[in-house]
GROMACS .gro file of C-alpha atoms in nm:
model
   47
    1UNK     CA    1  -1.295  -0.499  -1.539
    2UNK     CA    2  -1.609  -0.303  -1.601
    3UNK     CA    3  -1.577  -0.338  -1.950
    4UNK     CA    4  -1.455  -0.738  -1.958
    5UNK     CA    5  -1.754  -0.851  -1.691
    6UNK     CA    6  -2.062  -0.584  -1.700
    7UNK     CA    7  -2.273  -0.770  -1.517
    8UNK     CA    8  -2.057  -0.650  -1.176
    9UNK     CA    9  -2.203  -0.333  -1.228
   10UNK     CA   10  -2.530  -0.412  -1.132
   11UNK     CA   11  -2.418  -0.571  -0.812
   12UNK     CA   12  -2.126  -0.225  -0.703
   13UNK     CA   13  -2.363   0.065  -0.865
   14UNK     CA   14  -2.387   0.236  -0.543
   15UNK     CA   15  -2.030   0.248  -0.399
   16UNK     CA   16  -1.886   0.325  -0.797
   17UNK     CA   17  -1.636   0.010  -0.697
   18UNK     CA   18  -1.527  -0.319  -0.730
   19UNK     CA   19  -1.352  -0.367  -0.406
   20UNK     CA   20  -1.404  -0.314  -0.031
   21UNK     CA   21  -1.182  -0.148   0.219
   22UNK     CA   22  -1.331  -0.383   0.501
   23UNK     CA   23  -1.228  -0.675   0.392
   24UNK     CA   24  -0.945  -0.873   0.308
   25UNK     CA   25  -0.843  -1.279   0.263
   26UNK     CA   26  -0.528  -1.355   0.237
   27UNK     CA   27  -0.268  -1.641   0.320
   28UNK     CA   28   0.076  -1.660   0.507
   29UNK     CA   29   0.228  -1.971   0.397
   30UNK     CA   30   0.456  -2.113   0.601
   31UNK     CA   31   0.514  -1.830   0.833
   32UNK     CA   32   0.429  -1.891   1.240
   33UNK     CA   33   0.159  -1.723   1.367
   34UNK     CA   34   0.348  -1.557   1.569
   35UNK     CA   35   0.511  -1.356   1.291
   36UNK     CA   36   0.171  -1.325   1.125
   37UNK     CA   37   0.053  -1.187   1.462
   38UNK     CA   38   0.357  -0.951   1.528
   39UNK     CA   39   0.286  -0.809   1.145
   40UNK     CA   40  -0.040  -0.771   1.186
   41UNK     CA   41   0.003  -0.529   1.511
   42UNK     CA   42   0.254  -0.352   1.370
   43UNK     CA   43  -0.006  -0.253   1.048
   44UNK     CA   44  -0.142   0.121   1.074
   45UNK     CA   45  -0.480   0.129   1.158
   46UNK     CA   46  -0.727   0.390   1.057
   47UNK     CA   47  -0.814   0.711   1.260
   0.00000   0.00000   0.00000
C-alpha cells in the first residue's frame, strides 16, 4: 500500500503502520443484537 498511495506515509510515519489496534467498524447484517452482544463478550480481551 506504501508503494500504490505514498502520500499515507506522511500521515502513519510515527507508528511505521497503516492500521490501528484501537479501532475497528464493522457490520453484522442481519444478526440480533443479542448474538452480536453474546460474540462480542465471548472475544478475548487484552491483558
Amino acid at each position: 500500500m506504501r508503494a500504490e498511495f505514498p502520500d499515507l506515509e506522511r500521515h502513519y510515519w510515527r507508528a511505521n503502520k497503516l492500521w490501528s489496534g484501537s479501532y475497528f467498524a464493522g457490520t453484522v447484517g442481519g444478526a440480533p443484537l443479542t448474538v452480536v452482544k453474546q460474540y462480542i463478550e465471548q472475544q478475548n480481551r487484552p491483558v
